[in-house]
GROMACS .gro file of C-alpha atoms in nm:
model
  309
    1MET     CA    1   1.862 -10.294  -5.339
    2ASN     CA    2   2.249 -10.272  -5.288
    3LYS     CA    3   2.418 -10.156  -4.982
    4LYS     CA    4   2.512  -9.815  -5.111
    5VAL     CA    5   2.173  -9.733  -5.204
    6LYS     CA    6   2.052  -9.802  -4.852
    7VAL     CA    7   2.325  -9.586  -4.702
    8LEU     CA    8   2.218  -9.303  -4.917
    9ILE     CA    9   1.855  -9.349  -4.827
   10ILE     CA   10   1.923  -9.344  -4.455
   11GLY     CA   11   2.154  -9.052  -4.482
   12ALA     CA   12   1.880  -8.846  -4.677
   13ALA     CA   13   1.632  -8.943  -4.411
   14ALA     CA   14   1.856  -8.845  -4.131
   15VAL     CA   15   1.947  -8.511  -4.298
   16LEU     CA   16   1.559  -8.458  -4.355
   17LEU     CA   17   1.478  -8.534  -3.997
   18GLY     CA   18   1.765  -8.285  -3.887
   19LEU     CA   19   1.615  -8.018  -4.108
   20ILE     CA   20   1.280  -8.067  -3.979
   21ALA     CA   21   1.402  -8.063  -3.614
   22LEU     CA   22   1.597  -7.741  -3.696
   23ILE     CA   23   1.291  -7.567  -3.846
   24ILE     CA   24   1.083  -7.669  -3.517
   25VAL     CA   25   1.345  -7.512  -3.297
   26LEU     CA   26   1.359  -7.206  -3.504
   27ILE     CA   27   0.993  -7.158  -3.499
   28VAL     CA   28   0.982  -7.228  -3.121
   29GLN     CA   29   1.253  -6.949  -3.068
   30ASN     CA   30   1.070  -6.704  -3.297
   31ASN     CA   31   0.753  -6.759  -3.088
   32ASP     CA   32   0.946  -6.707  -2.770
   33ASN     CA   33   1.113  -6.383  -2.905
   34ALA     CA   34   0.779  -6.249  -3.009
   35VAL     CA   35   0.642  -6.314  -2.680
   36ALA     CA   36   0.925  -6.151  -2.507
   37VAL     CA   37   0.890  -5.852  -2.750
   38GLY     CA   38   0.534  -5.812  -2.680
   39GLU     CA   39   0.600  -5.819  -2.311
   40ALA     CA   40   0.873  -5.566  -2.331
   41GLN     CA   41   0.653  -5.342  -2.550
   42ALA     CA   42   0.370  -5.369  -2.290
   43ARG     CA   43   0.592  -5.277  -2.008
   44ALA     CA   44   0.713  -4.968  -2.202
   45ASP     CA   45   0.375  -4.871  -2.268
   46SER     CA   46   0.278  -4.908  -1.919
   47LEU     CA   47   0.596  -4.715  -1.829
   48ALA     CA   48   0.505  -4.431  -2.072
   49ILE     CA   49   0.153  -4.418  -1.925
   50ALA     CA   50   0.275  -4.405  -1.576
   51ASN     CA   51   0.523  -4.126  -1.648
   52ASP     CA   52   0.257  -3.943  -1.848
   53GLN     CA   53   0.025  -3.980  -1.555
   54LEU     CA   54   0.300  -3.845  -1.304
   55VAL     CA   55   0.377  -3.549  -1.526
   56LEU     CA   56   0.012  -3.465  -1.548
   57ALA     CA   57  -0.036  -3.494  -1.157
   58ASN     CA   58   0.243  -3.270  -1.100
   59GLU     CA   59   0.114  -3.006  -1.352
   60PHE     CA   60  -0.216  -3.041  -1.168
   61ASP     CA   61  -0.071  -2.994  -0.831
   62GLN     CA   62   0.122  -2.685  -0.951
   63LEU     CA   63  -0.197  -2.535  -1.102
   64ASN     CA   64  -0.368  -2.609  -0.758
   65ALA     CA   65  -0.081  -2.436  -0.580
   66ASP     CA   66  -0.097  -2.111  -0.794
   67PHE     CA   67  -0.469  -2.111  -0.758
   68ASN     CA   68  -0.488  -2.154  -0.375
   69GLN     CA   69  -0.221  -1.905  -0.326
   70TYR     CA   70  -0.473  -1.628  -0.427
   71GLU     CA   71  -0.764  -1.819  -0.312
   72GLY     CA   72  -0.832  -1.552  -0.023
   73GLN     CA   73  -0.889  -1.293  -0.290
   74GLN     CA   74  -1.193  -1.473  -0.445
   75ILE     CA   75  -1.424  -1.252  -0.251
   76HIS     CA   76  -1.275  -0.950  -0.426
   77LEU     CA   77  -1.357  -1.119  -0.783
   78LYS     CA   78  -1.665  -0.981  -0.958
   79ASN     CA   79  -1.649  -1.281  -1.209
   80ASP     CA   80  -1.774  -1.569  -1.007
   81SER     CA   81  -1.788  -1.791  -1.320
   82LEU     CA   82  -1.411  -1.837  -1.319
   83ILE     CA   83  -1.449  -2.008  -0.973
   84ILE     CA   84  -1.718  -2.236  -1.097
   85GLN     CA   85  -1.519  -2.328  -1.419
   86TYR     CA   86  -1.217  -2.395  -1.213
   87ASN     CA   87  -1.395  -2.615  -0.971
   88GLU     CA   88  -1.572  -2.813  -1.266
   89ALA     CA   89  -1.236  -2.863  -1.443
   90ARG     CA   90  -1.068  -2.994  -1.125
   91GLU     CA   91  -1.348  -3.230  -1.045
   92LYS     CA   92  -1.300  -3.383  -1.401
   93ILE     CA   93  -0.916  -3.418  -1.372
   94GLU     CA   94  -0.943  -3.576  -1.028
   95LYS     CA   95  -1.205  -3.821  -1.152
   96LEU     CA   96  -0.993  -3.913  -1.470
   97MET     CA   97  -0.678  -3.963  -1.234
   98LYS     CA   98  -0.875  -4.195  -1.002
   99GLU     CA   99  -0.991  -4.394  -1.293
  100LEU     CA  100  -0.629  -4.416  -1.443
  101ASP     CA  101  -0.485  -4.525  -1.117
  102ALA     CA  102  -0.755  -4.799  -1.056
  103GLU     CA  103  -0.681  -4.929  -1.407
  104LYS     CA  104  -0.305  -4.922  -1.316
  105ARG     CA  105  -0.356  -5.117  -0.982
  106SER     CA  106  -0.597  -5.372  -1.148
  107HIS     CA  107  -0.320  -5.476  -1.397
  108LYS     CA  108  -0.565  -5.426  -1.709
  109LYS     CA  109  -0.373  -5.476  -2.037
  110ASP     CA  110  -0.606  -5.255  -2.233
  111MET     CA  111  -0.352  -4.977  -2.299
  112SER     CA  112  -0.592  -4.801  -2.537
  113ALA     CA  113  -0.828  -4.717  -2.260
  114SER     CA  114  -0.549  -4.578  -2.053
  115ARG     CA  115  -0.410  -4.376  -2.333
  116GLU     CA  116  -0.769  -4.232  -2.400
  117LYS     CA  117  -0.783  -4.108  -2.020
  118ILE     CA  118  -0.424  -3.966  -2.073
  119LYS     CA  119  -0.546  -3.754  -2.374
  120GLN     CA  120  -0.876  -3.642  -2.172
  121LEU     CA  121  -0.646  -3.535  -1.881
  122GLU     CA  122  -0.421  -3.345  -2.111
  123ALA     CA  123  -0.715  -3.181  -2.246
  124GLU     CA  124  -0.864  -3.098  -1.918
  125ILE     CA  125  -0.536  -2.983  -1.764
  126SER     CA  126  -0.484  -2.766  -2.064
  127THR     CA  127  -0.837  -2.608  -2.000
  128LEU     CA  128  -0.755  -2.562  -1.628
  129LYS     CA  129  -0.432  -2.379  -1.726
  130GLY     CA  130  -0.631  -2.117  -1.923
  131ILE     CA  131  -0.871  -2.070  -1.641
  132VAL     CA  132  -0.584  -2.049  -1.379
  133ARG     CA  133  -0.418  -1.805  -1.612
  134HIS     CA  134  -0.721  -1.592  -1.671
  135TYR     CA  135  -0.784  -1.603  -1.281
  136LEU     CA  136  -0.440  -1.480  -1.212
  137GLU     CA  137  -0.488  -1.192  -1.477
  138GLU     CA  138  -0.794  -1.088  -1.285
  139ILE     CA  139  -0.615  -1.100  -0.948
  140LYS     CA  140  -0.337  -0.885  -1.102
  141ARG     CA  141  -0.568  -0.633  -1.241
  142LEU     CA  142  -0.761  -0.606  -0.924
  143GLY     CA  143  -0.452  -0.565  -0.737
  144GLU     CA  144  -0.363  -0.278  -0.968
  145GLU     CA  145  -0.698  -0.130  -0.929
  146ASN     CA  146  -0.665  -0.163  -0.543
  147GLU     CA  147  -0.326   0.006  -0.552
  148GLY     CA  148  -0.449   0.298  -0.768
  149LEU     CA  149  -0.744   0.337  -0.525
  150LYS     CA  150  -0.505   0.322  -0.228
  151GLN     CA  151  -0.279   0.595  -0.374
  152GLU     CA  152  -0.590   0.794  -0.454
  153ILE     CA  153  -0.694   0.769  -0.092
  154GLN     CA  154  -0.359   0.854   0.018
  155GLN     CA  155  -0.366   1.165  -0.195
  156VAL     CA  156  -0.713   1.259  -0.056
  157GLN     CA  157  -0.599   1.203   0.310
  158GLN     CA  158  -0.298   1.420   0.249
  159LYS     CA  159  -0.513   1.692   0.097
  160ASN     CA  160  -0.758   1.656   0.384
  161GLU     CA  161  -0.459   1.664   0.638
  162GLN     CA  162  -0.326   1.991   0.449
  163LEU     CA  163  -0.677   2.138   0.457
  164SER     CA  164  -0.713   2.053   0.833
  165ASN     CA  165  -0.395   2.207   0.893
  166GLN     CA  166  -0.480   2.525   0.699
  167VAL     CA  167  -0.820   2.544   0.902
  168THR     CA  168  -0.639   2.482   1.232
  169GLN     CA  169  -0.400   2.756   1.133
  170ALA     CA  170  -0.662   2.994   1.024
  171THR     CA  171  -0.865   2.903   1.345
  172ALA     CA  172  -0.559   2.990   1.545
  173SER     CA  173  -0.510   3.313   1.355
  174ASN     CA  174  -0.874   3.416   1.400
  175GLU     CA  175  -0.850   3.328   1.773
  176GLN     CA  176  -0.539   3.535   1.800
  177LEU     CA  177  -0.701   3.824   1.594
  178THR     CA  178  -1.011   3.809   1.829
  179GLN     CA  179  -0.783   3.817   2.124
  180THR     CA  180  -0.602   4.098   1.978
  181VAL     CA  181  -0.926   4.290   1.899
  182GLN     CA  182  -1.046   4.219   2.248
  183LEU     CA  183  -0.733   4.330   2.401
  184ALA     CA  184  -0.742   4.642   2.192
  185LYS     CA  185  -1.089   4.725   2.333
  186LYS     CA  186  -0.968   4.683   2.687
  187LEU     CA  187  -0.943   5.002   2.880
  188ASN     CA  188  -0.621   5.115   3.046
  189ILE     CA  189  -0.608   5.310   3.351
  190THR     CA  190  -0.300   5.500   3.521
  191GLY     CA  191  -0.235   5.682   3.829
  192VAL     CA  192  -0.400   5.426   4.065
  193SER     CA  193  -0.388   5.569   4.421
  194PHE     CA  194  -0.531   5.419   4.748
  195ASN     CA  195  -0.628   5.661   5.044
  196ALA     CA  196  -0.797   5.630   5.380
  197TYR     CA  197  -1.021   5.921   5.488
  198ASN     CA  198  -1.148   6.022   5.834
  199LYS     CA  199  -1.500   6.139   5.936
  200LYS     CA  200  -1.431   6.490   5.804
  201GLY     CA  201  -1.343   6.357   5.450
  202LYS     CA  202  -0.979   6.430   5.496
  203VAL     CA  203  -0.680   6.195   5.411
  204GLU     CA  204  -0.612   5.999   5.718
  205LYS     CA  205  -0.272   5.838   5.746
  206ASN     CA  206  -0.371   5.621   6.051
  207ILE     CA  207  -0.562   5.333   5.883
  208THR     CA  208  -0.721   5.251   6.228
  209LYS     CA  209  -0.902   5.594   6.231
  210ALA     CA  210  -1.024   5.558   5.881
  211ARG     CA  211  -1.414   5.592   5.819
  212GLN     CA  212  -1.379   5.565   5.438
  213LEU     CA  213  -1.147   5.396   5.187
  214GLY     CA  214  -1.103   5.530   4.833
  215VAL     CA  215  -0.932   5.434   4.499
  216SER     CA  216  -0.867   5.691   4.236
  217PHE     CA  217  -0.735   5.632   3.873
  218THR     CA  218  -0.757   5.791   3.529
  219VAL     CA  219  -0.897   5.587   3.228
  220SER     CA  220  -0.687   5.664   2.916
  221PRO     CA  221  -0.835   5.747   2.576
  222ASN     CA  222  -0.912   5.436   2.356
  223ASN     CA  223  -1.101   5.486   2.009
  224THR     CA  224  -1.107   5.100   1.991
  225ALA     CA  225  -1.335   5.064   2.302
  226ALA     CA  226  -1.711   5.109   2.281
  227PRO     CA  227  -1.819   5.435   2.435
  228GLY     CA  228  -2.105   5.457   2.706
  229MET     CA  229  -2.167   5.365   3.061
  230LYS     CA  230  -1.884   5.161   3.217
  231ASP     CA  231  -1.907   4.977   3.544
  232PHE     CA  232  -1.582   4.978   3.735
  233TYR     CA  233  -1.551   4.721   4.034
  234MET     CA  234  -1.303   4.767   4.297
  235ARG     CA  235  -1.164   4.492   4.529
  236ILE     CA  236  -0.958   4.559   4.855
  237ILE     CA  237  -0.783   4.265   5.029
  238SER     CA  238  -0.695   4.329   5.391
  239PRO     CA  239  -0.340   4.232   5.538
  240GLU     CA  240  -0.534   3.926   5.678
  241GLY     CA  241  -0.630   3.815   5.324
  242ALA     CA  242  -0.997   3.898   5.370
  243LEU     CA  243  -1.206   4.080   5.104
  244LEU     CA  244  -1.345   4.397   5.231
  245GLY     CA  245  -1.702   4.325   5.091
  246GLY     CA  246  -2.035   4.477   5.019
  247GLY     CA  247  -1.992   4.599   4.670
  248GLY     CA  248  -2.194   4.328   4.476
  249SER     CA  249  -2.053   4.096   4.225
  250PHE     CA  250  -1.944   4.083   3.872
  251ARG     CA  251  -1.832   3.810   3.622
  252ILE     CA  252  -1.489   3.754   3.499
  253ASP     CA  253  -1.352   3.437   3.307
  254GLY     CA  254  -1.699   3.290   3.340
  255GLN     CA  255  -1.704   3.307   3.706
  256SER     CA  256  -1.892   3.539   3.967
  257VAL     CA  257  -1.657   3.732   4.172
  258GLN     CA  258  -1.739   3.950   4.482
  259SER     CA  259  -1.635   4.318   4.496
  260THR     CA  260  -1.572   4.595   4.767
  261ALA     CA  261  -1.750   4.868   4.575
  262HIS     CA  262  -1.831   4.966   4.216
  263ARG     CA  263  -1.913   5.275   4.036
  264SER     CA  264  -2.074   5.340   3.680
  265VAL     CA  265  -1.911   5.613   3.478
  266GLU     CA  266  -1.997   5.766   3.117
  267TYR     CA  267  -1.694   5.693   2.901
  268ALA     CA  268  -1.665   5.898   2.571
  269ASN     CA  269  -1.325   5.738   2.449
  270GLU     CA  270  -1.138   6.037   2.631
  271GLU     CA  271  -0.930   6.064   2.942
  272THR     CA  272  -1.167   6.008   3.238
  273PRO     CA  273  -1.084   6.046   3.608
  274VAL     CA  274  -1.280   5.788   3.830
  275SER     CA  275  -1.291   5.752   4.201
  276ILE     CA  276  -1.463   5.470   4.405
  277TYR     CA  277  -1.521   5.482   4.780
  278TRP     CA  278  -1.607   5.215   5.034
  279ASP     CA  279  -1.749   5.299   5.380
  280VAL     CA  280  -1.561   5.117   5.645
  281ASN     CA  281  -1.767   4.872   5.834
  282THR     CA  282  -1.508   4.672   6.021
  283THR     CA  283  -1.190   4.721   6.215
  284LEU     CA  284  -0.891   4.789   5.996
  285THR     CA  285  -0.551   4.700   6.086
  286PRO     CA  286  -0.204   4.845   5.954
  287GLY     CA  287  -0.024   4.636   5.690
  288ASP     CA  288  -0.007   4.545   5.309
  289TYR     CA  289  -0.349   4.618   5.123
  290THR     CA  290  -0.413   4.486   4.783
  291VAL     CA  291  -0.619   4.693   4.541
  292GLU     CA  292  -0.764   4.554   4.223
  293VAL     CA  293  -0.984   4.733   3.950
  294PHE     CA  294  -1.207   4.564   3.695
  295CYS     CA  295  -1.412   4.654   3.392
  296ASP     CA  296  -1.579   4.475   3.110
  297GLY     CA  297  -1.448   4.150   3.223
  298TYR     CA  298  -1.085   4.261   3.251
  299ARG     CA  299  -0.860   4.331   3.549
  300LEU     CA  300  -0.724   4.669   3.470
  301ALA     CA  301  -0.488   4.691   3.777
  302SER     CA  302  -0.367   4.534   4.080
  303ARG     CA  303  -0.146   4.746   4.320
  304HIS     CA  304  -0.010   4.697   4.682
  305PHE     CA  305  -0.046   4.979   4.926
  306THR     CA  306   0.111   4.970   5.277
  307MET     CA  307  -0.100   5.140   5.539
  308LYS     CA  308   0.027   5.248   5.874
  309LYS     CA  309  -0.124   5.328   6.225
   0.00000   0.00000   0.00000
């Protein structure tokens, strides 16, 4: 074999070896790239799952916050099944989130299982959204009903207050009318006089010599007053402030009061003169004497008379 042929053979072999080496290098590089791409895809999938988990967790927390905001009003709900459904859905979501978080911490490479749990989480949270929405609608409806009842109660209270005011006014008017009627029945007297009499029955100017005291007056006509026997009571107060007593007692303003003397007179709704006498049984002194006349529970007159010695 000549030298040129050898050179060609050696050159062809070298080229062939170079191509084989290049092919091996390319294969190795492709395998490395494939591994890198796979690892990158796994990291992307893991980040996507973590992001989905975070989004779902935030939605779950927000739903819990919305629900707990009105949790105190659960006792007013007639539909207890909403509370049961909510608690069941919340328990499922919490369980799935714990399983997903456990898979993440254990660095499992089975992304399909994590994606399956993400889908389950999405379905359960969607169900929970519907329950919370229905729950809030019930709360709103209940609030509107309560507000309506509150307004009705306020209206009833206002009506009751108006009726109470009307009753109070009517009662006051009736009381005033009753007082007016009672006052209209009250007897009126005029010409009240007070005299001292000696033992001969004559008017005595010296009060120390008096053997009898007398009060005289005239009862005016009054068609409103009931006719019949009327008991007139006389009270005489001495200058010393002592009651000249002995005439029995009568009632006025719910109390029993002592009198000096009294007299029963037939009254026929016409002008009637009346005189009441008291026999002196004590020492009388000069000064200011107070004379009061009563009948039918009313004080008809109160006069002051100065008696001299």
